[in-house]
Amino acid sequence: MTENFKHHNQSQAQNIIQNIGLNPEQARAANAPIDKPLLIVAGAGTGKTRTLTSRIVYLISQGVPGENICAITFTNKAAREMLERVHGYFEGQLAPEERPRISTFHSLGARILRRYHARVGRTADFAIFDENDSFHALKKTLKRLDLPHKEGPAWFAEKISKIKNGQLDPTELESSSRAVEKAVPLVFEEYERELTRNNGFDFDDLIYQTNRLFITNPETRDYYHNQFTHVLVDEYQDINNSQYEMLRHLVGKGARLSVVGDDQQTIYSWRGSNFKIFLNFERDWPMAESVILEQNYRSAGNILHAAGSLIKNNRQQKQKNLRAVLPDGEKIKLIEALDEEQEAGWVTHEIQNLKVPPASDSGRASKNTEGESGQEESVAILYRTNAQSRAIEQALLRANIPYLVFGGIKFYERKEIKDLLAAARFLANPQDSISRERLEKNFGKRRTAAFDEAMRSKSGLSPADTIKFCIEHFDYINFMVQDLTNPLERQENILELIRFATEFKNLSEFLEQVTLLQSTDKPQNKTDSSRPVYLMTIHMAKGLEFDAVFIVGCNEGLLPHARAIGPEETEEERRLMYVAMTRAKHKLSLSFYDAPSRFLGEIPAELMAYKNLAASGERDQEGEFEDNEERYISW
């Protein structure tokens, strides 16, 4: 890049900064001194992406070459969007070598490892194993070691991942009193040899092995010190210990680091994120500037006030007082249902009568644009666990409402559900060759033949007992532990299938109902312009926004989850509820059955309208509930 073009870009960048339209808080963050560490505490919907992008433009306006800037995000989609914004601001005049490096931690790690592949014992075309590939490699490793333990590959996979993410010290395991924990370092080493033999890395290695490369090859680390004079990090609250170590290697002593994030939206500790890194930024990076963004462009005032009242109950956080640009809007609806079926029916009925402007096309879930125009109206149903989608999916199918399970698999398409339904179908109809073939493929011909023999004495079982018999005969729980990923989540799905089966008296009726639901999977008489309702876990919803949001299963034991025992786990569950609530732009509904979540009591009564569907004891599978003003009371 010539000096004249450098000067041209700097002048252009200065004009862009003036014309982007930042509010005072955003402008202060974007234009902070470039030679100091910068912490941008960005509350929900306050414009963090725009602010971080403007920060990159400001660095260029101050003479920093684009090729010396590295911005790190957590998704490839976010990286592409940020690069497109920066490139667009310069009207496409940035040559490829002049553009900042914007990528995820893992993409950056993969790029570094490919450049120095020989130093990490691989060829340049090494493979990156996905979760299934890694799981298969670990199963081969355990079979070769033939250790006397009961723990399955999923248990060892979790330990290995924690070691690579800096959550677990192998030396601590070696001194454990449990033999299986003492075996983890041995399994780790043999698994690494298996990866090397296959010329591959697993996903965690892209950070773990990059850190090892930097430690064992200081000249490589120094090269990147000089290459990236300024480093920026998006979603800083979500980084784990290993990513933080990589960041320290990249930044070195220069401390020209800008980060943005929101500790109130930290919801990934289960996969290693350590939000205390965010809280300790000013301690770890002395002389840091700190800017808090508090102007919210997304949610109506009542929704924002309710979410703020909830999250203030967390002790570990940086306090914020978000201000809504939008008016207060309508009250939050709080619904008490008899059970999950009635809850799903009410949600479906409410969606049918929802008054939101029609979408311009299929109503794709929109990424937060912090007040920018052109967003499509959308509706989402959020839940804590994947198993909760079953009742919602069935209610939507009956109502002929198109839906999309975002980032997940529809309930009846999940492997464990298909396996058990195949066993139940075969039990009901021994001539079902399709179901028999599935069982033989999973469990072998001998066990399937034994099942065929055993089921002759099991006629007349209830649907729920039939599923339990299938689980017991095929030792399905142990099968999941030994052969499948995410066994705990799969067990939750199976329990939901059993619970649903208890509503039927005979097996044929149950299987017929399930089959009919699957056959009506594609709603009829809907035009191509009909927008789908989005179904997803709250974890998947982070970073998205919708006109109307329904949070179902606000029960004690679901949200917060029964496994969240200690105070730190409870605070994360509260952050999860906060994230779910702040996805809503205009309409928010909360519903529960059984015991209400403790979090509901932390929302001011004056912000909610309460309706008790359970009091009448009515059950309407179609969800045709009429409004009854006398049922509404203050919470």
XYZ file of C-alpha atoms in Angstrom:
635
model
C 0.000 0.000 0.000
C 1.520 3.322 -1.030
C 1.901 6.220 1.391
C -0.621 8.256 -0.635
C -3.178 5.469 -0.448
C -2.484 5.077 3.260
C -3.209 8.762 3.726
C -6.335 8.451 1.575
C -7.613 5.565 3.691
C -6.916 7.446 6.917
C -8.863 10.473 5.707
C -11.673 8.234 4.540
C -11.712 6.428 7.879
C -11.987 9.714 9.763
C -14.985 10.687 7.627
C -16.559 7.278 8.183
C -16.196 7.591 11.960
C -18.024 10.924 11.829
C -20.821 9.557 9.650
C -21.510 6.169 11.267
C -23.865 7.785 13.765
C -22.525 6.487 17.061
C -24.079 7.579 20.328
C -21.747 9.279 22.857
C -20.948 6.023 24.691
C -20.185 4.171 21.459
C -18.087 7.051 20.135
C -16.067 7.181 23.339
C -15.319 3.460 23.024
C -14.506 3.559 19.299
C -12.245 6.605 19.654
C -10.421 5.561 22.843
C -6.594 5.924 22.870
C -5.025 3.279 20.639
C -1.998 2.641 22.838
C -3.954 1.488 25.904
C -5.989 -1.650 26.663
C -9.710 -1.049 26.188
C -12.652 -2.824 27.839
C -16.072 -2.176 26.288
C -18.826 -3.443 28.580
C -21.733 -3.769 26.145
C -25.142 -4.523 27.635
C -27.707 -6.506 25.637
C -28.747 -4.753 22.424
C -26.437 -1.765 22.919
C -24.573 -1.930 19.611
C -21.381 -3.832 20.363
C -20.812 -5.013 16.786
C -21.150 -1.509 15.387
C -18.879 -0.160 18.115
C -16.172 -2.786 17.601
C -16.284 -2.314 13.833
C -15.997 1.448 14.320
C -13.006 0.815 16.561
C -11.266 -0.946 13.656
C -12.033 1.986 11.353
C -10.694 4.394 13.984
C -7.425 2.434 14.269
C -6.980 2.743 10.514
C -7.771 6.463 10.734
C -4.912 6.785 13.239
C -2.441 5.257 10.798
C -2.554 1.589 11.806
C -2.258 -0.545 8.628
C -5.213 -2.888 8.234
C -2.915 -5.893 7.851
C -1.572 -5.227 11.365
C -5.036 -5.492 12.944
C -6.416 -8.831 14.165
C -10.047 -9.088 15.304
C -11.260 -12.330 16.875
C -14.894 -13.456 17.047
C -16.595 -16.677 18.142
C -18.382 -17.634 14.921
C -17.361 -17.591 11.287
C -20.645 -15.847 10.486
C -19.821 -12.980 12.855
C -16.315 -12.735 11.394
C -17.683 -12.503 7.842
C -20.242 -9.880 8.843
C -17.636 -7.738 10.572
C -15.222 -7.941 7.638
C -18.039 -7.043 5.226
C -18.906 -4.000 7.323
C -15.319 -2.751 7.462
C -14.830 -3.382 3.737
C -18.165 -1.724 2.987
C -17.275 1.371 4.965
C -14.293 1.838 2.673
C -16.527 1.302 -0.369
C -14.563 -1.775 -1.391
C -11.278 0.134 -1.787
C -9.282 -1.989 0.661
C -7.028 -4.404 -1.208
C -6.877 -7.953 0.234
C -3.469 -7.340 1.801
C -4.779 -4.143 3.434
C -7.749 -5.719 5.179
C -7.656 -6.550 8.873
C -7.462 -10.228 9.823
C -10.914 -11.072 11.215
C -11.531 -14.682 12.208
C -12.468 -17.001 15.053
C -9.926 -18.248 17.593
C -10.063 -21.671 15.973
C -9.702 -20.401 12.397
C -6.694 -18.333 13.419
C -5.198 -21.336 15.216
C -5.730 -23.544 12.160
C -4.022 -20.961 9.936
C -1.011 -20.769 12.261
C -0.733 -24.561 12.562
C -0.863 -25.039 8.795
C 1.929 -22.496 8.354
C 4.117 -24.274 10.911
C 2.767 -27.801 10.406
C 6.183 -29.475 10.506
C 6.819 -28.109 14.000
C 3.669 -29.798 15.310
C 4.243 -33.151 13.618
C 1.705 -32.840 10.796
C 1.624 -32.220 7.064
C 0.121 -29.032 5.648
C -3.078 -30.845 4.641
C -3.849 -32.191 8.133
C -7.475 -33.022 8.891
C -9.589 -31.242 11.498
C -11.761 -33.840 13.212
C -15.343 -32.939 14.044
C -17.043 -34.205 17.203
C -18.004 -37.556 15.675
C -14.537 -38.157 14.187
C -12.889 -37.321 17.508
C -15.315 -39.561 19.377
C -14.546 -42.442 17.012
C -10.784 -41.934 17.470
C -11.239 -41.951 21.248
C -13.321 -45.158 21.110
C -10.501 -46.827 19.145
C -8.011 -45.592 21.745
C -9.999 -46.990 24.673
C -10.528 -50.311 22.905
C -6.778 -50.593 22.311
C -5.934 -49.751 25.939
C -8.642 -52.113 27.289
C -8.786 -50.397 30.684
C -10.864 -51.924 33.526
C -13.324 -49.062 33.927
C -17.054 -48.435 33.604
C -16.861 -44.896 32.279
C -17.652 -44.521 28.579
C -15.924 -42.511 25.846
C -18.114 -39.472 26.503
C -16.724 -39.249 30.058
C -13.119 -39.398 28.818
C -13.910 -36.959 25.992
C -15.101 -34.423 28.556
C -11.903 -34.813 30.626
C -9.638 -34.499 27.578
C -11.487 -31.399 26.407
C -11.144 -29.825 29.857
C -7.397 -30.483 29.818
C -7.047 -28.815 26.427
C -9.245 -25.888 27.428
C -7.226 -25.234 30.578
C -9.923 -26.318 33.022
C -8.190 -29.447 34.301
C -4.603 -30.149 35.326
C -3.469 -33.693 34.398
C -1.119 -33.791 37.405
C -4.121 -33.428 39.725
C -5.718 -36.479 38.122
C -2.587 -38.549 38.634
C -2.921 -38.084 42.401
C -6.640 -38.927 42.444
C -7.915 -41.801 44.582
C -10.117 -42.989 41.696
C -8.402 -45.396 39.312
C -10.403 -44.180 36.348
C -9.269 -40.578 36.911
C -5.660 -41.709 37.236
C -6.054 -43.326 33.810
C -7.025 -40.057 32.095
C -3.423 -38.854 31.417
C -2.614 -42.223 29.844
C -5.743 -42.092 27.683
C -4.921 -38.475 26.770
C -1.409 -39.404 25.551
C -2.605 -42.416 23.560
C -5.449 -40.389 22.040
C -2.918 -37.764 20.937
C -0.884 -40.515 19.262
C -4.037 -41.670 17.476
C -4.595 -38.147 16.166
C -0.971 -37.928 15.021
C -1.232 -41.277 13.230
C -4.249 -39.914 11.391
C -2.505 -36.606 10.568
C -5.332 -34.793 12.328
C -6.256 -32.405 15.114
C -9.458 -32.287 17.059
C -11.278 -28.972 17.454
C -9.734 -28.148 20.850
C -6.254 -28.750 19.407
C -6.543 -25.680 17.203
C -6.046 -23.607 20.354
C -4.169 -26.093 22.548
C -1.526 -26.993 19.954
C -1.122 -23.346 18.895
C -0.275 -22.452 22.488
C 2.244 -25.309 22.644
C 3.754 -24.043 19.394
C 4.152 -20.536 20.819
C 5.747 -21.860 24.005
C 8.224 -24.187 22.275
C 8.990 -21.791 19.403
C 9.412 -18.224 20.734
C 10.420 -16.978 17.280
C 6.974 -17.985 15.966
C 5.310 -16.100 18.792
C 7.500 -13.048 18.093
C 6.502 -13.128 14.433
C 2.837 -12.692 15.380
C 3.717 -9.995 17.913
C 5.106 -7.989 15.034
C 2.402 -8.979 12.560
C -0.546 -7.998 14.787
C 0.151 -4.723 16.560
C -3.520 -4.351 17.559
C -5.826 -7.172 18.657
C -9.584 -6.908 19.197
C -11.856 -9.583 20.713
C -15.636 -9.877 20.409
C -17.751 -11.733 23.028
C -14.842 -11.521 25.454
C -16.991 -12.871 28.301
C -17.078 -16.276 26.580
C -13.354 -17.026 26.275
C -11.875 -19.979 28.109
C -8.512 -20.351 29.811
C -6.810 -21.788 26.725
C -8.102 -18.993 24.478
C -6.935 -16.440 27.019
C -3.477 -18.014 26.982
C -3.434 -17.767 23.175
C -4.479 -14.123 23.424
C -1.653 -13.351 25.850
C 0.797 -14.944 23.411
C -0.570 -12.874 20.525
C -0.619 -9.548 22.354
C 2.612 -9.948 24.308
C 3.743 -6.951 26.316
C 2.350 -4.382 23.895
C -1.102 -4.505 25.508
C -2.724 -2.954 22.431
C -5.878 -4.900 23.092
C -9.547 -3.917 22.715
C -12.282 -6.275 23.949
C -16.057 -6.090 24.038
C -18.533 -8.257 25.891
C -21.203 -8.538 28.549
C -20.664 -10.575 31.693
C -24.452 -10.697 32.159
C -24.660 -12.888 29.045
C -22.093 -15.509 30.074
C -23.910 -18.828 29.614
C -21.237 -21.256 28.403
C -19.307 -22.332 31.500
C -20.315 -25.944 30.710
C -18.052 -25.788 27.675
C -15.210 -24.002 29.425
C -15.855 -20.256 29.250
C -14.508 -18.401 32.266
C -16.288 -15.083 32.719
C -13.940 -14.138 35.571
C -11.413 -13.362 32.834
C -13.824 -10.638 31.745
C -14.365 -9.370 35.290
C -10.588 -9.270 35.897
C -9.687 -7.395 32.709
C -8.704 -4.171 34.459
C -6.600 -6.121 36.956
C -4.850 -8.140 34.242
C -4.323 -5.160 31.930
C -3.232 -2.149 34.029
C -3.968 1.352 32.718
C -6.968 -0.016 30.790
C -9.717 2.297 29.603
C -13.258 1.112 30.406
C -16.470 2.184 28.644
C -19.979 0.939 29.440
C -22.652 0.894 26.707
C -26.106 1.222 28.270
C -28.380 2.492 25.474
C -30.526 -0.460 24.382
C -31.938 -0.391 20.843
C -33.657 -3.783 20.839
C -36.257 -4.348 23.538
C -39.374 -2.498 24.663
C -39.037 -0.691 27.993
C -41.085 -3.182 30.034
C -39.055 -6.139 28.742
C -35.766 -4.384 29.457
C -36.883 -3.312 32.942
C -38.026 -6.848 33.778
C -34.757 -8.404 32.578
C -32.756 -5.801 34.500
C -34.698 -6.483 37.703
C -33.940 -10.178 37.304
C -30.210 -9.948 36.623
C -29.486 -7.475 39.411
C -29.867 -10.426 41.815
C -26.529 -11.828 40.604
C -23.599 -10.868 42.799
C -20.747 -11.484 40.348
C -21.169 -8.886 37.612
C -20.380 -5.399 36.384
C -23.465 -3.352 37.192
C -25.257 -1.661 34.295
C -28.406 0.422 33.979
C -29.703 -0.179 30.482
C -31.912 2.514 28.957
C -34.513 1.590 26.339
C -34.859 3.595 23.146
C -38.227 1.924 22.448
C -41.379 2.787 24.469
C -42.532 0.572 27.365
C -44.918 -1.457 25.215
C -47.325 -4.080 26.506
C -46.980 -6.083 29.701
C -45.163 -9.405 29.775
C -47.618 -12.315 29.759
C -47.157 -14.896 32.501
C -49.078 -18.144 31.990
C -49.585 -20.981 34.481
C -50.539 -24.188 32.696
C -51.704 -27.593 33.868
C -48.853 -29.386 32.075
C -46.576 -29.039 29.058
C -49.364 -30.074 26.665
C -51.644 -27.267 27.802
C -48.704 -24.871 27.796
C -47.874 -25.813 24.189
C -51.521 -25.449 23.208
C -51.708 -21.928 24.623
C -48.487 -20.874 22.903
C -49.764 -22.226 19.586
C -53.106 -20.431 19.967
C -51.303 -17.200 20.846
C -49.064 -17.460 17.767
C -52.115 -17.953 15.544
C -53.520 -14.673 16.835
C -50.242 -12.802 17.038
C -50.432 -9.358 15.524
C -47.028 -8.687 14.051
C -46.405 -7.216 10.598
C -45.896 -9.850 7.899
C -42.329 -10.769 7.035
C -40.934 -9.844 3.640
C -40.059 -13.495 3.037
C -39.736 -16.636 5.166
C -38.938 -14.689 8.323
C -35.381 -15.758 8.997
C -34.091 -15.320 12.522
C -32.338 -11.976 12.556
C -28.901 -11.244 13.940
C -28.875 -8.286 16.262
C -28.248 -5.114 14.286
C -28.642 -2.729 17.219
C -31.246 -0.415 15.809
C -30.514 -0.757 12.108
C -33.463 -0.930 9.736
C -34.499 -3.750 7.429
C -35.044 -6.505 10.014
C -37.656 -9.176 9.384
C -40.375 -9.800 11.945
C -40.014 -13.190 13.598
C -41.323 -15.408 16.385
C -39.306 -17.755 18.602
C -40.111 -20.343 21.252
C -37.188 -20.815 23.640
C -36.618 -23.625 26.125
C -33.909 -24.803 28.500
C -33.491 -28.403 27.251
C -33.947 -30.026 23.847
C -36.421 -32.540 25.282
C -38.952 -29.722 25.750
C -39.405 -29.333 22.010
C -41.586 -32.471 21.766
C -44.824 -30.958 23.076
C -44.270 -27.687 21.220
C -43.577 -29.423 17.905
C -46.716 -31.532 18.190
C -48.922 -28.546 19.006
C -47.547 -26.570 16.057
C -48.033 -29.508 13.686
C -51.648 -29.942 14.764
C -52.239 -26.240 14.175
C -50.548 -26.441 10.751
C -47.984 -23.794 11.720
C -44.595 -24.092 9.957
C -41.620 -24.229 12.286
C -37.882 -24.672 12.225
C -35.756 -26.240 14.961
C -32.840 -23.818 14.886
C -29.431 -25.371 15.472
C -30.932 -28.699 16.481
C -32.804 -31.814 15.368
C -36.549 -32.320 15.498
C -37.608 -34.502 18.407
C -38.697 -37.563 16.429
C -35.598 -37.385 14.220
C -33.174 -37.784 17.151
C -31.299 -41.083 17.051
C -32.287 -42.321 20.493
C -35.972 -41.624 19.800
C -35.868 -43.344 16.402
C -34.080 -46.369 17.913
C -36.626 -46.883 20.688
C -39.607 -46.265 18.421
C -38.184 -48.846 15.992
C -38.028 -51.367 18.848
C -41.582 -50.522 19.891
C -42.853 -50.833 16.300
C -41.138 -54.177 15.894
C -42.672 -55.379 19.147
C -46.111 -54.301 17.923
C -45.552 -55.717 14.427
C -42.903 -58.496 14.058
C -43.297 -58.283 10.261
C -41.869 -54.729 10.241
C -38.616 -55.449 8.389
C -37.516 -51.780 8.347
C -37.563 -51.561 12.132
C -35.866 -54.956 12.443
C -33.049 -53.847 10.123
C -32.453 -50.752 12.241
C -32.209 -52.847 15.395
C -29.867 -55.350 13.741
C -27.634 -52.557 12.504
C -27.374 -51.028 15.985
C -27.351 -54.113 18.196
C -26.585 -57.076 15.961
C -28.725 -59.923 14.669
C -28.272 -62.088 17.779
C -29.601 -59.498 20.252
C -32.404 -58.574 17.882
C -33.399 -62.246 17.552
C -33.382 -62.532 21.350
C -35.613 -59.461 21.478
C -37.952 -61.112 18.973
C -38.154 -64.168 21.234
C -38.586 -62.182 24.464
C -41.289 -59.891 23.147
C -43.708 -62.748 22.601
C -44.299 -62.891 26.330
C -44.692 -59.108 26.612
C -48.024 -58.553 24.895
C -50.403 -56.164 26.614
C -47.728 -53.851 27.992
C -48.619 -50.182 28.237
C -46.785 -47.882 25.785
C -44.559 -46.506 28.549
C -43.727 -49.985 29.861
C -43.016 -51.099 26.298
C -40.367 -48.402 25.897
C -38.894 -49.276 29.293
C -38.740 -52.958 28.250
C -36.912 -52.007 25.033
C -34.438 -49.889 27.016
C -33.795 -52.726 29.440
C -33.441 -55.478 26.825
C -30.950 -53.578 24.675
C -29.217 -52.028 27.723
C -29.801 -48.777 25.898
C -28.561 -46.429 28.611
C -25.198 -48.184 28.668
C -25.234 -48.242 24.856
C -25.542 -44.442 24.852
C -22.758 -44.043 27.406
C -20.395 -46.287 25.461
C -21.260 -45.400 21.870
C -22.955 -41.987 21.646
C -22.100 -38.385 22.428
C -24.158 -36.281 24.877
C -25.646 -39.242 26.806
C -27.222 -37.053 29.519
C -29.133 -34.964 26.994
C -30.268 -38.122 25.206
C -31.549 -39.529 28.506
C -33.670 -36.396 28.956
C -35.172 -36.970 25.505
C -35.970 -40.590 26.369
C -37.655 -39.572 29.635
C -39.813 -37.133 27.664
C -40.796 -39.923 25.241
C -41.782 -42.140 28.188
C -43.746 -39.302 29.766
C -45.663 -38.728 26.535
C -46.316 -42.479 26.187
C -48.074 -42.520 29.587
C -50.937 -40.559 27.992
C -51.920 -43.590 25.872
C -53.552 -46.844 26.955
C -52.327 -49.122 24.195
C -49.230 -49.340 22.030
C -50.919 -49.172 18.623
C -52.687 -45.927 19.552
C -49.403 -44.390 20.727
C -47.442 -45.443 17.612
C -50.266 -44.282 15.343
C -50.250 -40.849 16.965
C -46.464 -40.542 16.591
C -46.603 -41.657 12.951
C -49.376 -39.217 12.093
C -47.431 -36.380 13.673
C -44.375 -37.245 11.607
C -46.406 -37.571 8.412
C -47.830 -34.067 8.906
C -44.360 -32.621 9.425
C -44.777 -30.384 6.379
C -47.765 -28.097 7.007
C -50.344 -27.969 4.253
C -52.127 -25.010 2.660
C -49.363 -22.599 3.565
C -47.884 -20.205 1.048
C -44.181 -19.929 0.498
C -44.252 -16.516 2.180
C -45.351 -17.974 5.542
C -42.664 -17.324 8.111
C -41.686 -20.257 10.310
C -41.738 -20.173 14.077
C -38.238 -20.749 15.423
C -37.722 -23.372 18.125
C -34.404 -23.461 19.942
C -32.663 -23.820 23.260
C -31.784 -20.582 25.015
C -28.107 -21.327 24.446
C -28.714 -21.338 20.683
C -30.667 -18.062 20.846
C -27.780 -15.942 22.102
C -26.986 -13.214 19.580
C -30.409 -13.404 17.892
C -33.493 -11.223 18.273
C -37.189 -11.720 17.525
C -40.325 -9.591 17.530
C -42.136 -12.044 19.803
C -40.532 -14.522 22.202
C -42.183 -17.322 24.187
C -40.058 -18.794 26.985
C -41.658 -22.114 27.935
C -40.940 -24.350 30.901
C -40.129 -21.565 33.379
C -40.303 -24.262 36.056
C -38.153 -24.865 39.081
C -35.973 -27.789 38.013
C -35.893 -26.706 34.371
C -34.914 -23.033 34.671
C -32.925 -23.098 36.874
C -32.050 -26.648 35.898
C -32.053 -29.328 38.584
C -28.320 -29.881 38.011
C -27.541 -26.255 38.917
C -26.816 -26.791 42.599
C -24.268 -24.228 43.796
C -24.528 -20.418 43.831
C -22.315 -19.976 40.750
C -24.434 -22.435 38.762
C -27.608 -20.652 39.885
C -26.191 -17.304 38.770
C -25.437 -18.755 35.345
C -29.006 -20.057 35.097
C -30.237 -16.555 35.952
C -28.008 -15.174 33.179
C -29.573 -17.758 30.876
C -33.048 -16.462 31.734
C -31.790 -12.902 31.178
C -30.435 -13.804 27.730
C -33.766 -15.419 26.819
C -35.778 -12.379 27.898
C -33.557 -9.896 26.081
C -34.034 -11.715 22.751
C -37.539 -10.161 22.597
C -38.115 -6.855 20.842
C -41.838 -6.170 21.348
C -43.686 -9.139 22.907
C -42.561 -11.510 25.647
C -44.496 -14.413 27.195
C -43.328 -16.632 30.058
C -45.091 -19.893 30.887
C -44.750 -22.661 33.466
C -46.466 -25.724 34.917
C -45.822 -27.523 38.208
C -43.609 -25.351 40.464
C -42.836 -21.871 39.090
C -39.204 -20.872 38.680
C -37.754 -18.791 41.483
C -36.704 -16.317 38.773
C -40.329 -15.378 38.088
C -40.579 -13.959 41.597
C -37.684 -11.611 40.822
C -39.631 -9.777 38.102
C -41.738 -6.811 39.297
C -45.455 -7.678 39.431
C -46.501 -4.444 37.752
C -44.677 -5.442 34.561
C -46.634 -8.684 34.095
C -50.169 -9.858 33.345
C -50.900 -13.274 34.859
C -53.280 -15.917 33.558
C -53.963 -19.259 35.260
C -55.025 -21.904 32.763
C -54.500 -24.725 35.241
C -57.179 -23.513 37.679
C -60.057 -24.642 35.481
C -58.499 -28.041 34.861
C -59.445 -27.747 31.182
C -57.450 -29.684 28.584
C -57.748 -28.474 25.016
C -55.234 -30.136 22.703
C -55.953 -27.560 20.025
C -54.996 -24.729 22.345
C -58.271 -22.820 21.857
C -58.159 -20.839 25.089
C -60.343 -17.763 25.385
C -59.113 -14.698 27.191
C -60.800 -14.270 30.568
C -60.004 -10.961 32.196
C -61.091 -12.243 35.611
C -58.229 -14.770 35.522
C -55.584 -12.074 35.214
C -54.077 -11.112 38.538
C -50.868 -9.394 39.563
C -48.011 -11.758 40.292
